């Protein structure tokens, strides 16, 4: 009598495991783009002023590891993307944005968003973690770097996939 038992189980990495893999990885794609931005702000005396600034936008795409001894991520192409946006304006005004985008099976799964800015009399810092399913229910629109996070992530995802597939 001969019996064979076989089962398949999808194994998904946790954010912590992905961060650990990416920290050690040298297998990523970087794209840095210089930025020139203008923004209208309200000053302490309630007058409006247009600020001009320069900075950069950096996208870092972490790819699967060919040499992962556990072969956990061999089926994934993109496991994480880090996005950093920095614009410095005059007189100490700035916008800093950092977004980690985590993937499961090459599809966006969850986000960590950090935004800090000082523009005129307005200063704000916020950090948000959410899953893609939560974003489908409710859009985030209280960021200075984008009016609609849903739309921003849709456009950024297209850009990320284009960068990834053009560089691999």
XYZ file of C-alpha atoms in Angstrom:
168
model
C 0.000 0.000 0.000
C 1.352 3.385 -0.997
C -0.123 6.649 0.160
C 0.847 10.192 -0.696
C -0.296 13.197 1.186
C 0.161 16.630 -0.282
C -1.105 19.998 0.758
C -0.536 23.514 -0.330
C -0.539 26.447 1.972
C -0.064 30.045 0.969
C 2.521 31.611 3.192
C 2.480 35.370 3.487
C 5.276 37.311 5.056
C 4.489 39.703 7.871
C 5.489 43.362 7.616
C 8.208 42.663 10.174
C 9.604 39.784 8.082
C 9.516 41.908 4.927
C 11.284 44.780 6.715
C 13.945 42.363 7.942
C 14.479 40.926 4.450
C 14.640 44.409 2.896
C 17.077 45.658 5.526
C 19.550 42.955 4.500
C 18.751 43.016 0.788
C 20.962 44.484 -1.863
C 18.398 43.496 -4.466
C 16.386 46.667 -5.064
C 15.750 49.329 -7.685
C 16.175 53.027 -6.870
C 14.754 55.907 -8.856
C 15.384 59.459 -7.675
C 13.720 62.439 -9.336
C 14.485 66.105 -8.575
C 11.464 68.263 -7.750
C 10.563 71.944 -8.015
C 7.325 72.804 -6.247
C 5.270 75.901 -5.481
C 2.658 76.092 -2.766
C 0.426 78.872 -1.473
C 0.494 79.314 2.324
C -1.062 81.564 4.925
C 1.453 83.428 7.067
C 1.079 84.321 10.755
C -0.227 87.772 9.783
C -2.959 85.967 7.767
C -1.514 87.095 4.435
C -0.989 84.615 1.621
C 2.375 83.908 0.066
C 3.590 81.514 -2.617
C 6.595 79.471 -1.550
C 8.941 77.949 -4.109
C 10.974 74.926 -3.135
C 13.261 72.210 -4.409
C 13.724 68.646 -3.328
C 13.501 65.091 -4.535
C 11.267 62.083 -4.821
C 12.827 58.653 -4.291
C 11.207 55.315 -5.042
C 12.969 52.170 -3.798
C 11.507 48.874 -4.982
C 12.579 45.744 -3.104
C 12.544 42.623 -5.228
C 12.294 38.981 -4.267
C 15.462 37.255 -3.096
C 16.913 34.575 -5.311
C 19.009 33.202 -2.469
C 16.417 33.093 0.296
C 17.253 29.805 2.061
C 13.614 29.196 3.034
C 12.352 29.930 -0.502
C 9.452 31.834 0.995
C 9.541 34.787 -1.342
C 10.523 33.093 -4.562
C 7.048 33.600 -6.032
C 6.947 37.331 -5.283
C 8.346 39.895 -7.633
C 7.865 43.050 -5.543
C 7.646 42.644 -1.773
C 7.959 46.273 -0.654
C 8.333 49.785 -2.025
C 9.556 52.758 -0.031
C 8.637 56.221 -1.243
C 10.295 59.371 0.106
C 9.358 62.908 -0.854
C 11.276 65.925 0.475
C 10.796 69.573 -0.538
C 12.553 72.442 1.225
C 11.098 75.911 0.920
C 12.517 79.197 2.210
C 12.519 80.247 5.894
C 12.432 76.707 7.305
C 9.277 75.627 5.520
C 9.315 72.027 4.278
C 7.295 68.939 3.379
C 8.555 65.439 4.199
C 6.613 62.309 3.231
C 7.584 58.679 3.718
C 5.395 55.805 2.527
C 6.088 52.079 2.837
C 3.950 49.966 0.517
C 3.818 46.239 1.322
C 2.837 43.605 -1.235
C 1.365 40.110 -1.151
C 1.715 38.138 -4.369
C 2.878 41.273 -6.179
C -0.315 43.168 -5.248
C -0.510 46.092 -2.813
C -1.566 44.849 0.620
C -0.929 47.592 3.187
C 0.696 50.982 3.770
C 2.576 52.960 6.370
C 2.382 56.709 5.727
C 4.299 59.425 7.555
C 3.899 63.086 6.691
C 5.552 66.049 8.400
C 5.421 69.622 7.231
C 5.780 73.243 8.212
C 4.236 75.684 5.781
C 3.692 79.255 6.913
C 1.810 79.147 10.207
C 0.739 75.522 9.703
C 2.753 72.639 11.176
C 1.645 69.012 11.236
C 2.970 65.495 11.747
C 0.886 62.388 11.198
C 1.474 58.672 10.842
C -1.063 56.238 9.416
C -0.995 52.474 8.915
C -3.748 50.852 6.916
C -4.602 47.890 4.743
C -5.646 48.179 1.117
C -9.113 46.895 2.058
C -9.558 49.846 4.463
C -8.531 52.261 1.726
C -11.187 50.804 -0.559
C -13.817 51.683 2.070
C -12.598 55.200 2.867
C -10.216 57.552 1.083
C -7.602 59.505 3.010
C -7.637 63.128 1.953
C -6.017 65.056 4.792
C -2.468 64.947 3.418
C -0.591 67.962 2.072
C 1.274 65.914 -0.574
C -1.904 64.632 -2.265
C -5.598 65.474 -2.317
C -6.707 61.833 -2.529
C -4.518 58.988 -1.285
C -6.553 56.492 -3.345
C -5.760 58.387 -6.531
C -2.148 58.991 -5.482
C -1.510 55.294 -4.778
C -3.202 54.291 -8.032
C -0.905 56.608 -10.037
C 2.185 55.717 -7.981
C 1.483 51.993 -8.410
C 1.439 52.395 -12.193
C 4.754 54.245 -11.972
C 6.258 51.600 -9.647
C 5.249 48.723 -11.925
C 6.637 50.583 -14.972
C 9.956 51.191 -13.201
C 10.109 47.588 -11.983
C 9.334 45.927 -15.308
C 11.627 48.276 -17.261
C 14.579 47.537 -14.938
C 14.202 43.773 -14.594
